[in-house]
Structures are given as C-alpha cells and as structure tokens.
Tab-separated table of C-alpha atoms in Angstrom:
chain	number	residue	atom	x	y	z
A	14	MET	CA	-79.902	-6.130	3.763
A	15	ALA	CA	-82.550	-3.444	3.966
A	16	ASN	CA	-84.869	-3.438	6.916
A	17	THR	CA	-88.062	-4.759	5.381
A	18	LYS	CA	-90.261	-3.081	8.035
A	19	ASP	CA	-89.526	0.363	6.644
A	20	VAL	CA	-90.047	-0.642	3.074
A	21	ILE	CA	-93.312	-0.100	1.337
A	22	LYS	CA	-94.202	-2.161	-1.670
A	23	GLY	CA	-92.378	-1.130	-4.844
A	24	GLU	CA	-89.760	0.944	-3.082
A	25	LYS	CA	-86.239	0.440	-4.284
A	26	VAL	CA	-83.707	-0.928	-1.870
A	27	THR	CA	-80.033	-1.605	-2.114
A	28	LEU	CA	-78.913	-5.086	-1.413
A	29	LYS	CA	-75.369	-6.226	-0.907
A	30	ILE	CA	-74.549	-9.884	-1.197
A	31	GLU	CA	-71.242	-11.617	-0.657
A	32	PRO	CA	-71.120	-14.702	-2.832
A	33	GLY	CA	-67.372	-15.258	-2.324
A	34	MET	CA	-67.484	-17.154	-5.574
A	35	ASN	CA	-64.160	-18.142	-7.131
A	36	ILE	CA	-64.524	-18.030	-10.901
A	37	LEU	CA	-61.513	-20.261	-11.443
A	38	GLN	CA	-62.824	-22.738	-8.880
A	39	VAL	CA	-65.576	-23.934	-11.209
A	40	ASN	CA	-62.987	-25.079	-13.727
A	41	LYS	CA	-60.879	-26.671	-10.996
A	42	GLN	CA	-63.820	-28.730	-9.791
A	43	LEU	CA	-64.571	-29.922	-13.315
A	44	ALA	CA	-60.881	-30.761	-13.778
A	45	GLN	CA	-61.033	-32.837	-10.595
A	46	LYS	CA	-64.001	-34.746	-12.009
A	47	ASN	CA	-62.107	-35.392	-15.243
A	48	ILE	CA	-59.076	-36.790	-13.484
A	49	GLU	CA	-61.201	-38.993	-11.255
A	50	LEU	CA	-63.015	-40.401	-14.280
A	51	LEU	CA	-59.748	-40.999	-16.132
A	52	ARG	CA	-58.109	-42.683	-13.139
A	53	LYS	CA	-61.125	-44.899	-12.610
A	54	ASN	CA	-60.598	-46.131	-16.160
A	55	ASN	CA	-56.813	-46.451	-15.703
A	56	VAL	CA	-56.119	-43.766	-18.269
A	57	LYS	CA	-53.056	-41.571	-17.858
A	58	ALA	CA	-53.508	-38.055	-19.176
A	59	ILE	CA	-51.086	-35.325	-20.122
A	60	ASP	CA	-51.636	-31.712	-21.139
A	61	ILE	CA	-49.265	-29.967	-23.532
A	62	MET	CA	-48.901	-26.201	-23.524
A	63	GLY	CA	-46.749	-23.947	-25.659
A	64	SER	CA	-46.758	-21.043	-28.072
A	65	ILE	CA	-47.986	-21.199	-31.620
A	66	GLY	CA	-45.294	-22.902	-33.676
A	67	ALA	CA	-43.277	-24.177	-30.704
A	68	GLY	CA	-43.582	-27.734	-31.980
A	69	LYS	CA	-46.371	-29.200	-29.847
A	70	THR	CA	-47.949	-31.191	-32.663
A	71	SER	CA	-44.602	-32.422	-34.013
A	72	LEU	CA	-43.653	-33.595	-30.536
A	73	ILE	CA	-46.958	-35.405	-30.188
A	74	GLU	CA	-46.335	-37.153	-33.491
A	75	LYS	CA	-43.002	-38.392	-32.187
A	76	LEU	CA	-44.464	-39.309	-28.788
A	77	VAL	CA	-47.231	-41.275	-30.471
A	78	GLN	CA	-44.749	-43.140	-32.692
A	79	LYS	CA	-42.643	-44.129	-29.706
A	80	LEU	CA	-45.466	-44.869	-27.280
A	81	LYS	CA	-48.142	-46.511	-29.392
A	82	LYS	CA	-46.794	-49.996	-28.719
A	83	LYS	CA	-46.891	-49.427	-24.971
A	84	TYR	CA	-50.201	-47.570	-24.744
A	85	ARG	CA	-53.472	-47.380	-26.599
A	86	ILE	CA	-53.508	-43.644	-27.241
A	87	ALA	CA	-56.123	-40.983	-27.906
A	88	VAL	CA	-55.243	-37.378	-28.658
A	89	PHE	CA	-57.394	-34.310	-28.029
A	90	LYS	CA	-56.296	-31.504	-30.195
A	91	GLY	CA	-57.264	-27.992	-29.180
A	92	ASP	CA	-57.433	-25.821	-32.246
A	93	LEU	CA	-59.259	-22.625	-33.025
A	94	THR	CA	-60.914	-23.677	-36.246
A	95	THR	CA	-59.105	-26.282	-38.332
A	96	THR	CA	-58.496	-30.028	-38.324
A	97	ILE	CA	-55.107	-29.855	-40.077
A	98	ASP	CA	-53.160	-30.974	-37.023
A	99	ALA	CA	-55.665	-33.667	-36.182
A	100	GLU	CA	-55.037	-35.184	-39.591
A	101	ARG	CA	-51.288	-35.025	-39.017
A	102	ILE	CA	-51.597	-36.951	-35.771
A	103	GLY	CA	-54.318	-39.266	-37.083
A	104	ARG	CA	-51.902	-40.587	-39.714
A	105	HIS	CA	-50.105	-42.439	-36.929
A	106	GLY	CA	-53.122	-44.629	-36.352
A	107	VAL	CA	-54.437	-43.185	-33.106
A	108	GLN	CA	-57.826	-41.768	-32.293
A	109	VAL	CA	-57.920	-37.955	-32.533
A	110	VAL	CA	-60.673	-35.669	-31.320
A	111	THR	CA	-60.390	-32.068	-32.431
A	112	ILE	CA	-61.689	-29.550	-29.948
A	113	ASN	CA	-62.362	-26.430	-31.967
A	114	THR	CA	-62.539	-23.645	-29.471
A	115	GLY	CA	-63.708	-21.137	-32.058
A	116	ARG	CA	-62.513	-18.029	-30.320
A	117	GLU	CA	-61.202	-19.220	-26.996
A	118	CYS	CA	-57.471	-19.058	-26.458
A	119	HIS	CA	-57.281	-22.096	-24.164
A	120	LEU	CA	-58.969	-25.382	-23.415
A	121	ASP	CA	-60.866	-25.704	-20.176
A	122	ALA	CA	-61.995	-28.663	-18.110
A	123	ASN	CA	-65.515	-28.383	-19.476
A	124	VAL	CA	-64.612	-28.822	-23.165
A	125	VAL	CA	-62.295	-31.667	-22.199
A	126	ALA	CA	-65.154	-33.359	-20.337
A	127	ARG	CA	-67.302	-33.069	-23.509
A	128	ALA	CA	-64.490	-34.574	-25.587
A	129	ILE	CA	-64.058	-37.447	-23.116
A	130	GLU	CA	-67.708	-38.325	-23.749
A	131	ARG	CA	-66.837	-38.854	-27.400
A	132	ILE	CA	-64.278	-41.589	-26.781
A	133	ASN	CA	-64.440	-44.967	-25.138
A	134	LEU	CA	-62.148	-44.794	-22.118
A	135	LYS	CA	-62.069	-48.581	-21.955
A	136	GLU	CA	-60.232	-48.592	-25.272
A	137	ILE	CA	-57.356	-46.320	-24.271
A	138	ASP	CA	-54.574	-46.110	-21.663
A	139	LEU	CA	-53.089	-42.741	-22.505
A	140	LEU	CA	-54.779	-39.464	-23.326
A	141	ILE	CA	-52.631	-36.711	-24.791
A	142	ILE	CA	-54.242	-33.287	-24.803
A	143	GLU	CA	-52.723	-30.571	-26.937
A	144	ASN	CA	-53.767	-27.189	-25.655
A	145	VAL	CA	-54.350	-24.151	-27.851
A	146	GLY	CA	-51.103	-22.468	-28.894
A	147	ASN	CA	-50.712	-19.863	-26.192
A	148	LEU	CA	-48.339	-19.450	-23.280
A	149	ILE	CA	-50.658	-17.423	-21.100
A	150	CYS	CA	-54.277	-18.465	-20.704
A	151	PRO	CA	-53.857	-22.268	-20.426
A	152	ALA	CA	-51.864	-21.738	-17.236
A	153	GLU	CA	-54.999	-20.766	-15.329
A	154	PHE	CA	-57.122	-23.686	-16.507
A	155	PRO	CA	-56.135	-27.136	-15.327
A	156	LEU	CA	-57.868	-29.782	-17.455
A	157	GLY	CA	-57.690	-32.759	-15.137
A	158	THR	CA	-54.491	-34.397	-16.337
A	159	ASP	CA	-51.787	-36.195	-14.360
A	160	LYS	CA	-48.997	-34.079	-15.743
A	161	ARG	CA	-48.450	-31.048	-17.922
A	162	PHE	CA	-45.519	-30.153	-20.061
A	163	VAL	CA	-44.750	-26.863	-21.687
A	164	VAL	CA	-42.841	-26.488	-24.940
A	165	VAL	CA	-40.656	-23.515	-25.747
A	166	SER	CA	-38.538	-23.397	-28.857
A	167	VAL	CA	-35.265	-21.581	-29.319
A	168	THR	CA	-36.740	-19.509	-32.153
A	169	GLU	CA	-38.981	-17.751	-29.647
A	170	GLY	CA	-36.043	-15.842	-28.235
A	171	PRO	CA	-34.292	-15.823	-24.877
A	172	TYR	CA	-37.057	-14.376	-22.693
A	173	MET	CA	-40.023	-16.722	-23.153
A	174	ILE	CA	-39.641	-18.241	-19.737
A	175	ILE	CA	-39.200	-15.212	-17.551
A	176	LYS	CA	-42.006	-13.455	-19.402
A	177	HIS	CA	-44.468	-16.218	-18.539
A	178	PRO	CA	-43.418	-17.459	-15.101
A	179	PHE	CA	-46.858	-18.763	-14.093
A	180	THR	CA	-47.035	-21.105	-17.065
A	181	PHE	CA	-43.794	-22.752	-15.959
A	182	MET	CA	-44.902	-22.876	-12.336
A	183	ASN	CA	-47.913	-24.860	-13.528
A	184	ALA	CA	-45.903	-27.369	-15.539
A	185	ASP	CA	-44.099	-30.557	-14.487
A	186	VAL	CA	-41.715	-30.703	-17.421
A	187	MET	CA	-40.330	-28.103	-19.802
A	188	VAL	CA	-39.262	-28.992	-23.313
A	189	ILE	CA	-36.784	-26.807	-25.157
A	190	ASN	CA	-37.462	-27.645	-28.787
A	191	LYS	CA	-35.674	-26.903	-32.084
A	192	LYS	CA	-32.376	-27.699	-30.440
A	193	ASP	CA	-30.694	-27.812	-33.864
A	194	LEU	CA	-31.418	-24.109	-34.382
A	195	ALA	CA	-30.007	-22.935	-31.056
A	196	GLU	CA	-26.665	-21.955	-32.471
A	197	THR	CA	-28.149	-20.100	-35.449
A	198	MET	CA	-30.502	-18.258	-33.111
A	199	LYS	CA	-27.637	-17.564	-30.700
A	200	ILE	CA	-29.579	-19.119	-27.857
A	201	ASP	CA	-27.842	-20.867	-25.005
A	202	THR	CA	-30.246	-23.615	-23.928
A	203	ARG	CA	-28.432	-23.871	-20.600
A	204	LYS	CA	-29.480	-20.308	-19.851
A	205	LEU	CA	-33.119	-21.116	-20.624
A	206	GLU	CA	-32.858	-24.139	-18.391
A	207	LYS	CA	-31.394	-22.035	-15.582
A	208	GLN	CA	-34.193	-19.484	-15.837
A	209	ALA	CA	-36.831	-22.185	-15.603
A	210	ILE	CA	-35.167	-23.840	-12.611
A	211	GLN	CA	-35.033	-20.456	-10.894
A	212	ILE	CA	-38.791	-20.189	-11.216
A	213	LYS	CA	-39.481	-23.799	-10.260
A	214	PRO	CA	-36.550	-25.781	-8.828
A	215	ASP	CA	-38.115	-29.224	-9.382
A	216	LEU	CA	-39.097	-28.585	-13.009
A	217	LYS	CA	-37.697	-31.310	-15.254
A	218	VAL	CA	-36.180	-30.328	-18.579
A	219	ALA	CA	-35.898	-32.152	-21.894
A	220	ILE	CA	-34.105	-30.675	-24.897
A	221	THR	CA	-35.478	-31.900	-28.197
A	222	ASN	CA	-35.538	-31.715	-31.932
A	223	ALA	CA	-39.077	-32.775	-32.745
A	224	LEU	CA	-38.300	-33.259	-36.420
A	225	THR	CA	-35.683	-35.945	-35.852
A	226	GLY	CA	-37.048	-37.225	-32.570
A	227	GLU	CA	-33.869	-36.373	-30.699
A	228	GLY	CA	-34.519	-35.924	-26.983
A	229	VAL	CA	-37.992	-37.429	-27.118
A	230	GLU	CA	-36.841	-40.416	-25.029
A	231	GLU	CA	-35.717	-37.961	-22.330
A	232	LEU	CA	-39.114	-36.296	-22.486
A	233	ILE	CA	-40.862	-39.651	-22.071
A	234	LYS	CA	-38.674	-40.377	-19.059
A	235	ALA	CA	-39.284	-36.943	-17.537
A	236	MET	CA	-43.024	-37.379	-17.982
A	237	GLU	CA	-42.770	-40.852	-16.413
A	238	LEU	CA	-44.552	-42.432	-19.369
B	30	MET	CA	-62.582	-14.621	-18.060
B	31	THR	CA	-64.435	-11.361	-17.701
B	32	THR	CA	-67.406	-12.925	-19.481
B	33	GLN	CA	-67.464	-15.615	-16.818
B	34	ILE	CA	-67.302	-13.021	-14.062
B	35	ILE	CA	-70.205	-11.093	-15.575
B	36	GLU	CA	-72.276	-14.218	-16.159
B	37	ALA	CA	-71.806	-15.196	-12.524
B	38	VAL	CA	-72.776	-11.731	-11.291
B	39	LEU	CA	-75.846	-11.615	-13.531
B	40	GLU	CA	-76.933	-14.981	-12.282
B	41	GLU	CA	-76.632	-13.882	-8.652
B	42	ALA	CA	-78.483	-10.660	-9.454
B	43	LYS	CA	-81.283	-12.600	-11.118
B	44	ARG	CA	-81.528	-14.947	-8.176
B	45	HIS	CA	-82.020	-11.976	-5.874
B	46	GLY	CA	-84.484	-10.271	-8.211
B	47	ALA	CA	-82.287	-7.227	-8.756
B	48	GLU	CA	-83.134	-4.675	-11.387
B	49	LYS	CA	-79.728	-3.047	-11.341
B	50	VAL	CA	-76.229	-3.954	-10.213
B	51	THR	CA	-74.335	-0.941	-8.890
B	52	GLU	CA	-71.080	-2.339	-7.591
B	53	VAL	CA	-68.977	-5.484	-7.922
B	54	GLN	CA	-66.014	-6.152	-5.701
B	55	MET	CA	-63.443	-8.674	-6.899
B	56	SER	CA	-60.333	-10.158	-5.450
B	57	ILE	CA	-57.752	-11.155	-8.029
B	58	GLY	CA	-54.525	-12.930	-7.168
B	59	LYS	CA	-51.225	-11.598	-8.415
B	60	MET	CA	-50.137	-15.138	-9.282
B	61	THR	CA	-52.576	-15.294	-12.190
B	62	PHE	CA	-52.183	-13.838	-15.636
B	63	LEU	CA	-55.316	-11.767	-15.137
B	64	GLY	CA	-54.575	-8.145	-15.826
B	65	ASN	CA	-56.409	-5.593	-13.799
B	66	GLU	CA	-56.679	-3.098	-16.625
B	67	GLN	CA	-57.862	-5.644	-19.165
B	68	VAL	CA	-60.528	-6.970	-16.845
B	69	ARG	CA	-61.748	-3.392	-16.320
B	70	PHE	CA	-61.761	-2.664	-20.032
B	71	SER	CA	-63.682	-5.772	-21.034
B	72	TYR	CA	-65.991	-5.373	-18.036
B	73	LYS	CA	-67.064	-1.979	-19.285
B	74	ILE	CA	-67.777	-3.244	-22.789
B	75	LEU	CA	-69.411	-6.507	-21.808
B	76	THR	CA	-71.775	-4.983	-19.262
B	77	GLU	CA	-73.049	-2.327	-21.665
B	78	ASP	CA	-76.322	-4.070	-22.545
B	79	THR	CA	-76.953	-5.585	-19.153
B	80	ILE	CA	-78.313	-4.454	-15.802
B	81	MET	CA	-74.655	-4.132	-14.782
B	82	LYS	CA	-74.134	-1.128	-17.062
B	83	ASP	CA	-72.192	1.674	-15.336
B	84	SER	CA	-71.656	-0.397	-12.218
B	85	LYS	CA	-68.510	0.220	-10.254
B	86	LEU	CA	-65.861	-2.488	-10.407
B	87	ILE	CA	-63.542	-2.649	-7.439
B	88	ILE	CA	-60.553	-4.940	-7.829
B	89	GLU	CA	-58.479	-5.857	-4.837
B	90	GLU	CA	-55.165	-7.470	-5.737
B	91	LYS	CA	-53.970	-10.332	-3.595
B	92	ASP	CA	-50.307	-11.078	-3.075
B	93	GLY	CA	-48.951	-14.525	-3.722
B	94	VAL	CA	-48.233	-16.740	-0.732
B	95	ILE	CA	-46.263	-19.957	-0.938
B	96	HIS	CA	-46.062	-22.888	1.431
B	97	CYS	CA	-43.129	-25.266	1.429
B	98	THR	CA	-44.087	-28.829	2.240
B	99	ASN	CA	-40.438	-29.703	2.767
B	100	CYS	CA	-39.502	-27.266	5.536
B	101	GLY	CA	-42.850	-25.710	6.441
B	102	TYR	CA	-42.018	-22.158	5.335
B	103	LYS	CA	-45.058	-20.052	4.599
B	104	GLY	CA	-44.797	-16.545	3.286
B	105	GLU	CA	-44.835	-14.159	0.402
B	106	VAL	CA	-43.695	-15.318	-3.002
B	107	GLN	CA	-40.064	-14.392	-3.493
B	108	LEU	CA	-38.868	-12.472	-6.489
B	109	LYS	CA	-35.654	-13.181	-8.325
B	110	ASP	CA	-34.288	-9.897	-9.454
B	111	ASP	CA	-31.879	-10.662	-12.210
B	112	PRO	CA	-30.331	-7.377	-13.412
B	113	ALA	CA	-30.033	-8.854	-16.895
B	114	TYR	CA	-33.799	-8.752	-17.376
B	115	HIS	CA	-34.787	-5.572	-15.531
B	116	ILE	CA	-37.870	-7.259	-14.159
B	117	PRO	CA	-38.196	-9.235	-10.968
B	118	VAL	CA	-39.377	-12.755	-11.763
B	119	PRO	CA	-41.499	-14.621	-9.206
B	120	THR	CA	-40.189	-17.973	-8.101
B	121	LEU	CA	-41.612	-21.024	-6.362
B	122	GLN	CA	-38.266	-21.659	-4.743
B	123	CYS	CA	-38.511	-21.765	-0.966
B	124	PRO	CA	-36.253	-19.034	0.494
B	125	LYS	CA	-35.373	-21.280	3.431
B	126	CYS	CA	-34.579	-24.696	1.969
B	127	GLY	CA	-34.493	-24.074	-1.788
B	128	LYS	CA	-37.066	-26.744	-2.650
B	129	THR	CA	-40.163	-26.091	-4.769
B	130	ALA	CA	-43.000	-24.646	-2.705
B	131	LYS	CA	-46.699	-24.586	-3.538
B	132	ILE	CA	-48.827	-21.516	-4.160
B	133	VAL	CA	-51.486	-21.282	-1.451
B	134	GLU	CA	-52.731	-17.757	-2.121
B	135	GLY	CA	-52.668	-15.426	-5.086
B	136	LYS	CA	-54.369	-17.652	-7.653
B	137	GLU	CA	-57.904	-16.549	-6.904
B	138	CYS	CA	-60.411	-14.684	-8.985
B	139	THR	CA	-63.217	-14.207	-6.540
B	140	ILE	CA	-66.399	-12.180	-6.574
B	141	LYS	CA	-66.368	-10.819	-3.041
B	142	SER	CA	-69.510	-8.752	-3.069
B	143	ILE	CA	-72.230	-7.472	-5.357
B	144	ARG	CA	-74.289	-4.400	-4.584
B	145	MET	CA	-77.647	-4.269	-6.335
B	146	ILE	CA	-80.906	-2.401	-6.381
B	147	LYS	CA	-84.151	-4.274	-6.196
B	148	LYS	CA	-87.799	-3.505	-5.699
B	149	GLU	CA	-88.664	-4.777	-2.278
B	150	GLU	CA	-91.869	-6.731	-2.047
B	151	GLU	CA	-94.120	-6.083	0.930
B	152	LYS	CA	-93.637	-8.823	3.454
C-alpha cells in the first residue's frame, strides 16, 4: 500500500491486494448448501456425468422405471437448449425440470439451487441430476449431490478414461454402457475397468446396456439406491 | 471459468476504487482441467473492454498432493506410466497402501494478488 503521507490529491498510486480468493470455492460452498437442504428434506441426490451420446438419458429412463416404486423421483436435466430429453424422461411419470444452460458446458451448484426452488422437496425422495454432455468441465463443479456416476460407452473408443482422469477421480461409480457393441467396436471392457481402477482404486463399476436395461440393477446397487 | 476470474478481479478493483488493473497473479492446481494457455487466451479477449486491458496475468501452477486416510501417507500425486498410452496418468492410489487417497492440494483456482492503479484521495 502506498504511503499516503507522500501522496497529494489526485496522484496515481499502485495498490497491490491479496484477496486469496478461490474461484472454485464459491461453487463448492453453494454445493454444500444444496446438499444440506436436500438432506434436511430426506432427499437423496445423484449427479450423472458423461459425454454426449454416452447414454445418460437412456440410463435415467431405465433407472426411473426400476426405482419409481421405491422413490418419488424428480429429474433435473441439464441441456444446452432443448427439452427433447426432458420429454423422454417425463413419459415415465416423474417430475422433470430442464436446466437450459444456453452456452455453458456444465451445470453448477447455483443453477441447481435455482432448479431446487422450482420443485417441492417434500414431494420427492430422490433427485437425479443429468449433467450437460461433457467429460471435462462438470468434474470441477460439484452440485451438492450424495453421489456421482460417470457414463462412458464403448463407442467412444479405448482411451476415454485415461484422457479424463479427473472426471473419474470425482466419481463414485463408473458405468460402461453399450455393452452389446463392445465386440463390434473391438473394446475389451475389462481393460477400461482396469484403467479406471488404476486412477481410483475404490471406484465401483457397472457394465450396462441402457436399451435393454441389462446391468442397471448392478448400477443401482453400486450407487446404493 | 475465466469470466468468473475476471468478474471477481473487477469486483475487487471496484471495491478499492481502482482505475486500472495492471497485474493479476493466479494459482491454478494441476489436478483441475483448467488449461494455462486457454485461460491466458480467454483472459486477453475478455479483458479487452475493461480496466483490466493489457494487464499482466501470472499463473503459478500447483502440483497435486494426496492424503491417504487409511495409512496417513501425504505426498505428491503419483503417475501411472503405462507405455501403451505414452502419457503418464495421475492416480489417486496411495503409493504406500494401495487404497484410494484424497486430493488435498492441486484443485485450486485462486486469485493470489491483484495490482492496480488508483487515484489516491488526500487523507
């Protein structure tokens, strides 16, 4: 800080401040608020990450079908501009809130907090949040959920996991989807599994075919739902 | 992300009555997906019409540190160098006991300091 004694009015001085402000911390604090609010209302929440076309929405459809007797479910659907997926999920008779991010490549705790305001937490027990299709940005923005799972599909090639290690470090469960296409794509799912375990030894794995529902029970078990 | 950084800096600058920001020092963890070069690139474009125009951006990269709650190990994030992939992949696996450790450093994106010019009022 400049010595004010030597400064005459209007003179320019240089000032150095040290805010020590963590940009990601703001989101983390909001995420903490979200989870506290959800827990207070006895609502479990899960966040689903994965690339575009990995099968996130199809998996949610199957999860909703299998879980809607056990839980009253609401789904938040992160989407850039459309409501197509929301309609797909809505057909299964659960409440869907579309969060159109417009340009943003991920959801953050703030938009989730706004969406929570639009539902009655007393009327649900399980909140499923589908993140924007992207394997990178969502990793840095916790939303305030109990657990996160990340979906990779065999059509994305053999290197999805090692290319995005931080996303897998931030997940509790990994789903390898489109199991039925593994052979055609010449993908060994055991290798994918091994790569993921190398990055995070306690990561749980479920191998699914979201179209038929195969493996979805394992996913439910892994997510402790 | 860069937009958020700039918004935060501008807010601080406004609070201190600055008329120009000359330097911003950041600390970015290597355990995030934030790319140094991309932050620089978008910083330059996004500050163009602000009092941060032409300010110097200093980015200090922070290594990842993990802490194992199982055995107490604390140290640098280990890399698995699988020759099949040509790139070393970071792992959360504790090098001592093999369990999953937690990241304690390397996930930050912190504004460490801001240098600004202001007109000093007579006290």
